[in-house]
XYZ file of C-alpha atoms in Angstrom:
548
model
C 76.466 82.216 120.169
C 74.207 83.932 122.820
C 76.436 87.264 122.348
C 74.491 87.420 118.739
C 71.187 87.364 119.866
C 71.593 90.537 122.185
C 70.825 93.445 120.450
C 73.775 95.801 120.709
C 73.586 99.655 121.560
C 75.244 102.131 119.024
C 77.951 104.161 120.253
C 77.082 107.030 122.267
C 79.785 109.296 120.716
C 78.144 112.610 121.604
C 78.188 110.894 125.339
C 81.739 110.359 125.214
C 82.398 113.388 123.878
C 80.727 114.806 126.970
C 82.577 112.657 129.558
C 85.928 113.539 128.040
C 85.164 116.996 128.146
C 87.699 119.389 127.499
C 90.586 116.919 127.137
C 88.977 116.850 123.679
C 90.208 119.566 121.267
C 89.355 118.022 117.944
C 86.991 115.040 116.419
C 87.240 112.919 113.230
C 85.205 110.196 112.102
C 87.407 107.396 110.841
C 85.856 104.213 108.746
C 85.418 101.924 111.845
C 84.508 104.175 114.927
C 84.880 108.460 115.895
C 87.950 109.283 117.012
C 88.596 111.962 119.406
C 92.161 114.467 119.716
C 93.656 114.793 122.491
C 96.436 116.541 123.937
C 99.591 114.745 124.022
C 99.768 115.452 127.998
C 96.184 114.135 128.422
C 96.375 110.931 127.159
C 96.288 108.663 130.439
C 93.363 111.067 131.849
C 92.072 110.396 128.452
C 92.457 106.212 128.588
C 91.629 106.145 132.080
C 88.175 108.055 131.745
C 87.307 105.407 128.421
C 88.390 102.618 130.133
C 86.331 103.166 133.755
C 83.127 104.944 132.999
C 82.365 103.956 129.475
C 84.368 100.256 129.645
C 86.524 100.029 126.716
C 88.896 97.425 128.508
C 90.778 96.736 125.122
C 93.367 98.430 123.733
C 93.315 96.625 120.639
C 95.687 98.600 118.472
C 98.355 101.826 118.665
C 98.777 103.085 115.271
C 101.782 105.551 115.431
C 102.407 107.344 111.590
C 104.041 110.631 110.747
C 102.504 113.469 108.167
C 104.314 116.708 106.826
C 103.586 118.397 109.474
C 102.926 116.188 112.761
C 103.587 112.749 114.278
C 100.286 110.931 115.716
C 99.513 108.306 117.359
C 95.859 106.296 117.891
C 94.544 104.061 120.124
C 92.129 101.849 118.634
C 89.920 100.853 121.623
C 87.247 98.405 121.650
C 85.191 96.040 124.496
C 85.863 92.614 125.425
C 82.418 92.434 126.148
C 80.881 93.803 123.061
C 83.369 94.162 119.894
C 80.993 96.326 117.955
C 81.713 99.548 120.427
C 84.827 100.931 119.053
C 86.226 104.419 119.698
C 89.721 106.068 118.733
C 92.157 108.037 120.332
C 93.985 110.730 118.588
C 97.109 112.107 119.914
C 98.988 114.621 117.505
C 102.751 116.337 118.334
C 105.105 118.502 116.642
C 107.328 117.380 114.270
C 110.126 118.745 116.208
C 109.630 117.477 119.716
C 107.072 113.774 118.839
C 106.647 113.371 122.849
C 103.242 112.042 123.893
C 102.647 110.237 127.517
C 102.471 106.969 127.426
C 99.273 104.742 128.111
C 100.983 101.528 129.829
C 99.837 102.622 133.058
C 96.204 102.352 131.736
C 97.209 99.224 129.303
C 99.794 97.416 130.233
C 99.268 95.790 126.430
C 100.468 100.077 125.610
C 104.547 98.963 126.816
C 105.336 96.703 123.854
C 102.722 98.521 121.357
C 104.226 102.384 122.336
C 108.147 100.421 122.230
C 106.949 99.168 118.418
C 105.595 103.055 117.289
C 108.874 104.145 118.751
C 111.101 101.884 116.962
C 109.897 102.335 113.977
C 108.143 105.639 113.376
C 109.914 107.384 115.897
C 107.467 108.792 118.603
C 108.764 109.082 122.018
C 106.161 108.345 124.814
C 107.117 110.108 128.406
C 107.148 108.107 131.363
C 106.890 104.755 129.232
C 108.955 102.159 131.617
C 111.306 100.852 129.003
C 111.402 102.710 126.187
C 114.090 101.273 123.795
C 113.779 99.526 120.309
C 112.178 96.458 120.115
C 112.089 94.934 116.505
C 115.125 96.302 115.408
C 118.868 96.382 116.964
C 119.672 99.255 120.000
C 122.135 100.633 117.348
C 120.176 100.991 114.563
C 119.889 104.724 113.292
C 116.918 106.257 111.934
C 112.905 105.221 112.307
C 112.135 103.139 109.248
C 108.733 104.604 108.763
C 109.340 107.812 109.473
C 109.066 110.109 106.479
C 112.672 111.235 106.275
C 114.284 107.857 106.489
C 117.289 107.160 104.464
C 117.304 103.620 103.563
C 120.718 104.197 102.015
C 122.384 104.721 104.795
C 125.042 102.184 106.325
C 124.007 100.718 109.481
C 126.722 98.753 111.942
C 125.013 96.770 114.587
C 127.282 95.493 116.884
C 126.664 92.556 119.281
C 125.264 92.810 122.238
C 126.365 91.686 125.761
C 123.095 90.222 127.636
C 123.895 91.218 131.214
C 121.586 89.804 134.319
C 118.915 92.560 135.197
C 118.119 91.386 138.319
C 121.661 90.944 139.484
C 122.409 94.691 140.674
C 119.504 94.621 142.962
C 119.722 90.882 144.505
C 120.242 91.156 148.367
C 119.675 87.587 149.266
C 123.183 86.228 150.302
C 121.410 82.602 150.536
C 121.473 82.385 146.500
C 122.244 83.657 143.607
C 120.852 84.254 140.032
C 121.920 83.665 136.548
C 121.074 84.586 133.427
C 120.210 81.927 130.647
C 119.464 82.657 126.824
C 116.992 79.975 125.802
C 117.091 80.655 121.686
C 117.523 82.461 119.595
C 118.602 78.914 117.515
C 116.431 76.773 119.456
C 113.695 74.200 118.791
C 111.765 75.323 121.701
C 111.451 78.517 120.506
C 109.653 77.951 117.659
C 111.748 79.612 114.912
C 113.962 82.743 116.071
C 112.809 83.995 118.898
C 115.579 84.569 122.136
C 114.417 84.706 126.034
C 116.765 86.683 127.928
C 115.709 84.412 131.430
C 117.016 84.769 134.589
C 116.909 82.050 137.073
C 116.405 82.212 140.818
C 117.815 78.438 141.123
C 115.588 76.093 139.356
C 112.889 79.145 139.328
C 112.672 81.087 136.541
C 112.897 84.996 138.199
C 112.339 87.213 135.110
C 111.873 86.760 131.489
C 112.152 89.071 128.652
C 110.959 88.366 124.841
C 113.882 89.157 122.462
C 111.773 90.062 119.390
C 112.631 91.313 115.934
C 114.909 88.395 114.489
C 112.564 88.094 111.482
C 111.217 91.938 111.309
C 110.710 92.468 107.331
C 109.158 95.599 107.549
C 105.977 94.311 106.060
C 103.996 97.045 106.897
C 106.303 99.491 104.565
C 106.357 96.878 102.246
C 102.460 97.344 101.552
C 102.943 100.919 101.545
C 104.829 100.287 98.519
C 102.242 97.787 96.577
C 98.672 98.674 95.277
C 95.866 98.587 96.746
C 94.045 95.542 93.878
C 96.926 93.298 93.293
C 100.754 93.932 94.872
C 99.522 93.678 98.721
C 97.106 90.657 98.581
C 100.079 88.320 98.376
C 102.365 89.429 101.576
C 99.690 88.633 104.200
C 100.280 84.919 103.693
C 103.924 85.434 104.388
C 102.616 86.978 108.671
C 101.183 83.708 110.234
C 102.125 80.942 107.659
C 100.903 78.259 109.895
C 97.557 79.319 109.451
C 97.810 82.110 106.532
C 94.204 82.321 104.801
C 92.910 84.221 107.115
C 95.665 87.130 106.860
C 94.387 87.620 103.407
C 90.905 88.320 105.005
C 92.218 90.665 107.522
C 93.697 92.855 104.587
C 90.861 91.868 102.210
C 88.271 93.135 105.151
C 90.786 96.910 105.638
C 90.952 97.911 101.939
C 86.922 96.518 101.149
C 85.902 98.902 103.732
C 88.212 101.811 102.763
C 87.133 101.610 99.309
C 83.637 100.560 99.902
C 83.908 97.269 97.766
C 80.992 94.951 98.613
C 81.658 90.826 98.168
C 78.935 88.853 96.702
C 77.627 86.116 99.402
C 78.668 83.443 97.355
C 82.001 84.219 97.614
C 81.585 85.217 101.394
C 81.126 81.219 102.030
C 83.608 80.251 99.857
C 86.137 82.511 101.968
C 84.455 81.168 104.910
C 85.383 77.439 104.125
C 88.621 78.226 103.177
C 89.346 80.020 106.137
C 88.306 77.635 108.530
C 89.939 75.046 106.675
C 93.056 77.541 107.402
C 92.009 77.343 111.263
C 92.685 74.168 111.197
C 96.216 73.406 110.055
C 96.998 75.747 112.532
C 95.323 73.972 115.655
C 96.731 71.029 114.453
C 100.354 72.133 113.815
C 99.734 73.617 117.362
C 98.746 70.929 119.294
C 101.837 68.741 117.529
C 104.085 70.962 118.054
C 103.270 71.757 121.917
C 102.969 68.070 122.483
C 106.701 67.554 121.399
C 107.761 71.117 123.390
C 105.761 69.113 126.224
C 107.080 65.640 126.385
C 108.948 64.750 123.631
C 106.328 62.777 121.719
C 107.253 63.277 117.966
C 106.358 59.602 116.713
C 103.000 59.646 117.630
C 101.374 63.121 118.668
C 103.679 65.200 115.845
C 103.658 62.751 112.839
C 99.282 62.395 114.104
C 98.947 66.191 113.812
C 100.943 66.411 110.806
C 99.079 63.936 108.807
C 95.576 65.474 109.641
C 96.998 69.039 108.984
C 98.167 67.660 105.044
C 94.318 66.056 104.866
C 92.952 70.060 104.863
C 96.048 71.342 103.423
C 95.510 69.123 99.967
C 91.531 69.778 100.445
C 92.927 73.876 100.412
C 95.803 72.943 97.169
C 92.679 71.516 95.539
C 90.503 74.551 96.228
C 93.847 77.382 95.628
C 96.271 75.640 93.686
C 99.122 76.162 96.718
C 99.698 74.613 99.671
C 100.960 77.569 101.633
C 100.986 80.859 100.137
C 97.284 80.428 99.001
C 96.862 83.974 97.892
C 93.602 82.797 96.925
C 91.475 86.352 98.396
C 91.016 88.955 95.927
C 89.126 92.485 96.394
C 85.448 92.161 96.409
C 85.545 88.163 96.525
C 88.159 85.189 95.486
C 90.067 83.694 92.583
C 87.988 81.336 91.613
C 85.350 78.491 92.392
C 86.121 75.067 93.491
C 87.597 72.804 91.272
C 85.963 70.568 88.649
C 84.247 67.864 88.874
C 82.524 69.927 91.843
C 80.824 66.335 93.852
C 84.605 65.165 93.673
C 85.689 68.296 95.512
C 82.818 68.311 98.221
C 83.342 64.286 98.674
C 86.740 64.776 99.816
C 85.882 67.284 101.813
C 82.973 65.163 103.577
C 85.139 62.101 103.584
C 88.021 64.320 105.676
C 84.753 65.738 107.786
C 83.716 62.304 108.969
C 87.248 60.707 109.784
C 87.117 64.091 112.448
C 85.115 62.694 115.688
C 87.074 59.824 115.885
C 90.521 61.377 114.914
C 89.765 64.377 117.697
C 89.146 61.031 120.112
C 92.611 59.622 119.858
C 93.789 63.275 120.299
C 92.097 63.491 123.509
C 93.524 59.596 124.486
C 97.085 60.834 123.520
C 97.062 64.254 124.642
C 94.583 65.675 127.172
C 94.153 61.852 128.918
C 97.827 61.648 129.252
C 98.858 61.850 133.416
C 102.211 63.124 132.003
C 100.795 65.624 129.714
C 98.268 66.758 132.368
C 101.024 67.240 135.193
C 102.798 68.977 133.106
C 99.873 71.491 131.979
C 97.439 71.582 135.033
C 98.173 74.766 136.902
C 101.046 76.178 135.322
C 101.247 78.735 133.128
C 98.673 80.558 134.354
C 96.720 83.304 133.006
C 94.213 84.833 134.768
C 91.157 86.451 132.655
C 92.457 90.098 134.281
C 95.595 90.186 133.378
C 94.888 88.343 129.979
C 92.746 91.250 129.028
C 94.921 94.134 130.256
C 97.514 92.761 127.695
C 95.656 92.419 124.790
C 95.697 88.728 124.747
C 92.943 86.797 122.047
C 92.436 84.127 120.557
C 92.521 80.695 122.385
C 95.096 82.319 124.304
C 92.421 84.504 125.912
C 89.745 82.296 125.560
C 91.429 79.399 127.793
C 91.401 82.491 130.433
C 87.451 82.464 130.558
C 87.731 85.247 127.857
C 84.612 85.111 125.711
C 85.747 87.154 122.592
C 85.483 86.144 119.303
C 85.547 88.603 116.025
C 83.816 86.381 113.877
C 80.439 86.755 116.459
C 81.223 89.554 118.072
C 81.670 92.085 115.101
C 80.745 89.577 112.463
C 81.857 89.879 108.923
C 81.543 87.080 105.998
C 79.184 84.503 106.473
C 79.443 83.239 110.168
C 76.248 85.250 111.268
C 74.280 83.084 108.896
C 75.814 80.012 110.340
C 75.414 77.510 113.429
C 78.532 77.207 115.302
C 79.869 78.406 119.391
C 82.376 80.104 120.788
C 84.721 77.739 122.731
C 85.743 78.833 126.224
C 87.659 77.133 129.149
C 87.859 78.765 132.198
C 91.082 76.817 133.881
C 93.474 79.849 132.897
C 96.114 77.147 132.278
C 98.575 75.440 129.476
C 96.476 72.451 129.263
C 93.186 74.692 128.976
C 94.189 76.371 125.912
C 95.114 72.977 124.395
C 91.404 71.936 125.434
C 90.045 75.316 123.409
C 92.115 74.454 120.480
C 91.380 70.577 119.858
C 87.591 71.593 120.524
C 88.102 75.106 117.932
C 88.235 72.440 115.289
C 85.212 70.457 116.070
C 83.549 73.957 115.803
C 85.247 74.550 112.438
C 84.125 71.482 110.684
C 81.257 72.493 111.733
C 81.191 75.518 109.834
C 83.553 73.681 106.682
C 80.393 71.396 106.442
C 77.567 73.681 106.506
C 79.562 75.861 103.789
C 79.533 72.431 101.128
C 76.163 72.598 101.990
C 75.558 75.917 100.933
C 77.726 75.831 98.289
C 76.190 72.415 97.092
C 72.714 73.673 96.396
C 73.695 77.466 95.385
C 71.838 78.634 91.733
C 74.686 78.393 88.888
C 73.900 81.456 87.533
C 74.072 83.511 91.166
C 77.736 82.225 92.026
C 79.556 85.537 91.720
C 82.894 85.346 92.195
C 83.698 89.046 92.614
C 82.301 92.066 92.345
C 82.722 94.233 90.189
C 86.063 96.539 90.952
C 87.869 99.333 89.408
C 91.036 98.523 87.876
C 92.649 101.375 90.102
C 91.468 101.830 93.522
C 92.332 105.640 94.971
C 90.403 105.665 98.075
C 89.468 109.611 99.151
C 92.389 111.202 100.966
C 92.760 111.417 104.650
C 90.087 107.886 104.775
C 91.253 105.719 107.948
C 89.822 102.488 108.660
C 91.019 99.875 110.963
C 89.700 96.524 110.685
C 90.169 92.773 112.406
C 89.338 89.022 111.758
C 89.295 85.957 113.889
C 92.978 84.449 113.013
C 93.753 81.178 114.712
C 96.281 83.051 116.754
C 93.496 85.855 118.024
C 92.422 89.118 117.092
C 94.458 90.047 113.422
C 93.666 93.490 112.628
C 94.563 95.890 109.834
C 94.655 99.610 109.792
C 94.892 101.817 106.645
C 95.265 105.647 105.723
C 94.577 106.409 102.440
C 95.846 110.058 100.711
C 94.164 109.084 97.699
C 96.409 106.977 95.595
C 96.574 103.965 94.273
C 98.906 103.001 97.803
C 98.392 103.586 101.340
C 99.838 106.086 103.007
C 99.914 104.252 106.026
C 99.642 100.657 106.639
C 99.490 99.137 110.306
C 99.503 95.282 110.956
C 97.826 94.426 114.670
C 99.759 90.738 114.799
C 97.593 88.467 117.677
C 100.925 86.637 118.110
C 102.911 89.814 119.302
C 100.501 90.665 122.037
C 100.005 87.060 123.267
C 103.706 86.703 123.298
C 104.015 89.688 125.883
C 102.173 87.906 128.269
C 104.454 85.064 128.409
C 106.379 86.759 132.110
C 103.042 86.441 133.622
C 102.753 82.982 133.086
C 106.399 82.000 133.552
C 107.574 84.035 136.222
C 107.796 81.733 139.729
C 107.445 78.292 137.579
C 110.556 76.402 136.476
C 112.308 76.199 133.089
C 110.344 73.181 131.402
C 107.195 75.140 132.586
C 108.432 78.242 130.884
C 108.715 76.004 127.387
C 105.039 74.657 128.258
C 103.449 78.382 128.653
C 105.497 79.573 125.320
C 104.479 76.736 123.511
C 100.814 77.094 124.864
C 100.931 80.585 123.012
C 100.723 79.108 119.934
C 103.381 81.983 118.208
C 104.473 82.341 114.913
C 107.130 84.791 114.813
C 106.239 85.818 111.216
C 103.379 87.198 112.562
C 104.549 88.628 115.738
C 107.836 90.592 113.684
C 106.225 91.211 110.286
């Protein structure tokens, strides 16, 4: 954790200010970071400044929202290096003519984000490469979040011929491509997701990331729900292979918006659960890339399913669900652990010590396996760059040499008070971000263990459960905040706009999955078609999380 121990500058906003110069024509200080206003013909002068003189190489979020009177659109930027510098973007158009230039020449991460804020709110970004809808159907009419949508209104969306892109421009008389739809009804794909591919031969030549089979609007879903009890239960519903920590991500949003504090009790009981959380995940991903891999469903899949129901009934026990745990509320949790409390903590220590030597047979099975290692070494690879420049996190990033982590880098609960590290492989390949996740759990029960310890030996009469919130939160208007945890998947962020109500006027979900997922042509593109199922699978997606 030596990121911790270096002590970290504040933000020189005044600076920035400065070396934007008069691009900027407005300033607002937002929960998180300043935000700056620029024009909407200024933004890539804008980026481009941020990003080379004063390093802010991650776009981590574009929050695009309408008001009465304007469209707007903000770039949440932030440091690979150091996650505590964060600065906004501001870009505000007419209501009549929502045209801002787009940032995908400075991000590349900006082409799917801008696509997103134009499907759905409606902004139109000039000179954006492929601007078209990308969650919902070419044919649909209207902008769901825009704030004269008419959800009444019939919509006919008629099926779509998938036509070759490459084949207009292929001059090489010597072959010939074709195009192949791998999903959307397709094991490989991991639920309902649809690669348009085209193949060059055996050679995958282009691939393209059909999204949006499984958009529920769950961002205007949360704009419908209060802020102390109708939200908390939809983040479970975004990554449900890993789901605890979506509750945080909201939990972490709406605490800093209304300026709840969380008693440090129940900090390391969210900590434990959370991790516990980490792990299904890793384990349902390493099972399931295993079988994507070689086929092994007898002994890898049924292996990584049994260990993943060992912290699922330890998190039934502590919840009372297996799935949708729901167990976060405002200003803490729920409730303690269960009764007798040594019973609790024993199964959790028991599941603790069966770990070293379960993680060994994974490593016999899995990462000593010549097959598996053919198949993994060297292809799907990711270099740190290019990782970066689409907003990849997560193991995803961190098997590219990428040493980010939220819960260090801009640390919230109790992980600064705890011993743990920050795994990172530097082999940019499938089989390194296998290594990152098998050894992510070693680091977790470290963390699960030194919580029972904690929670062990804590006073009676200090654990708090929660503190002490209104009954009605109405959080100032015109209060933004934007917000992120460490999900299994990567960086899981939440933005929120507040207009003083007991509901947010705007609610933005920043889904790890979606911006790992775009990097997939980078890592496919030249390799054949089982490689292409290795790389997706080595992305670890949940496509409740990347739709919403």
């Amino acid at each position: 954790m030596s990121k911790q121990e270096i002590q970290r500058p504040e933000v020189d906003y005044d600076g920035l200010a400065e070396l934007l110069g008069d691009r900027v024509i407005g300033r607002e200080t937002h929960g998180n970071a300043e935000a700056f206003v620029v024009r909407p013909d200024e933004v890539q002068d804008a980026l481009f400044t941020l990003r080379d003189e004063a390093g802010f190489d991650h776009l981590s979020c574009l929050t695009a929202q309408q008001y009465e009177d304007r469209y707007e659109s903000i770039y949440h930027l932030t440091k690979y290096d150091d996650r505590t510098q964060e600065v906004s973007v501001v870009v505000p158009t007419s209501r009549e003519d929502p045209v801002s230039e787009t940032a995908e020449p400075v991000y590349r991460t900006a082409d799917w984000q801008e696509r997103e804020a134009y499907d759905l709110v409606g902004v139109e970004y000039e000179g954006h490469p492929d601007l078209r809808r990308i969650l919902l159907p070419e044919t649909w009419q209207g902008h769901p979040l825009g704030l004269d949508y008419d959800q009444d209104r019939p919509q006919i969306v008629s099926m779509e011929r998938h036509r070759n892109p490459l084949q207009a421009d292929h001059r090489d008389e010597g072959s010939e491509t074709m195009l192949l739809n791998i999903g959307p009804h397709h094991p490989a794909t991991h639920g309902v997701l649809h690669l348009k591919t085209v193949l060059d031969g055996e050679q995958v030549a282009d691939v393209e990331p059909d999204v949006g089979y499984l958009h529920r609007c769950e961002e205007q879903m949360a704009q419908t729900g209060n802020y102390r009890h109708e939200i908390m239960p939809y983040p479970d519903r975004w990554d449900y292979s890993a789901n605890m920590t979506n509750e945080w991500a909201y939990a972490r949003a709406a605490e800093d918006l209304a300026d709840i504090d969380v008693p440090e009790y129940a900090k390391v009981l969210r900590t434990l659960g959370v991790e516990l959380s980490r792990m299904t995940g890793h384990f349902l991903a390493v099972g399931t890339f295993a079988l994507d891999v070689y086929g092994d469903f007898t002994a890898i899949f049924m292996y990584a399913m049994r260990d993943r129901e060992k912290a699922q009934n330890i998190l039934e026990d502590l919840t009372g669900q297996r799935m949708m745990f729901n167990y976060f509320r405002l200003g803490g949790v729920i409730w303690d652990v269960p009764e007798p409390r040594d019973e609790f903590f024993g199964k959790v220590r028991d599941f603790l010590d069966d770990l070293p030597g379960t993680l060994e047979e994974y490593h016999d099975l899995i990462t000593g396996n010549e097959i598996f290692q053919l198949r993994c070494i060297d292809t799907g690879v990711l270099e740190p760059d290019v990782a970066k420049q689409y907003g990849a996190t997560g193991p995803v990033a961190r098997g590219s040499g990428v040493d980010y982590d939220v819960r260090r880098d801009d640390p919230y609960g109790y992980y600064d008070e705890l011993d743990w590290n920050v795994v990172t492989e530097d082999g940019c390949d499938n089989y390194s971000r296998v290594l990152v996740r098998l050894r992510e759990v070693e680091e977790s029960a470290k963390i699960v263990g030194q919580c029972v310890d904690l929670l062990e030996d804590w006073p009676e009469e200090e654990r708090t459960l929660q503190s002490n919130v209104p009954r009605t939160l109405k959080p100032p208007a015109d209060a933004e905040t934007y917000r992120a945890v460490e999900a299994a998947k990567g960086e899981l962020g939440v933005y929120i706009r507040s207009d003083n109500t007991s509901k947010p006027a705007r609610f933005k979900i920043r889904s790890p999955c979606f911006h790992n997922l775009s990097t997939l042509p980078e890592m496919a593109n030249g390799e054949y078609v089982p490689d292409l199922i290795a790389a997706l699978g080595s992305l670890d997606i949940v496509l409740g999380s990347v739709d919403r």
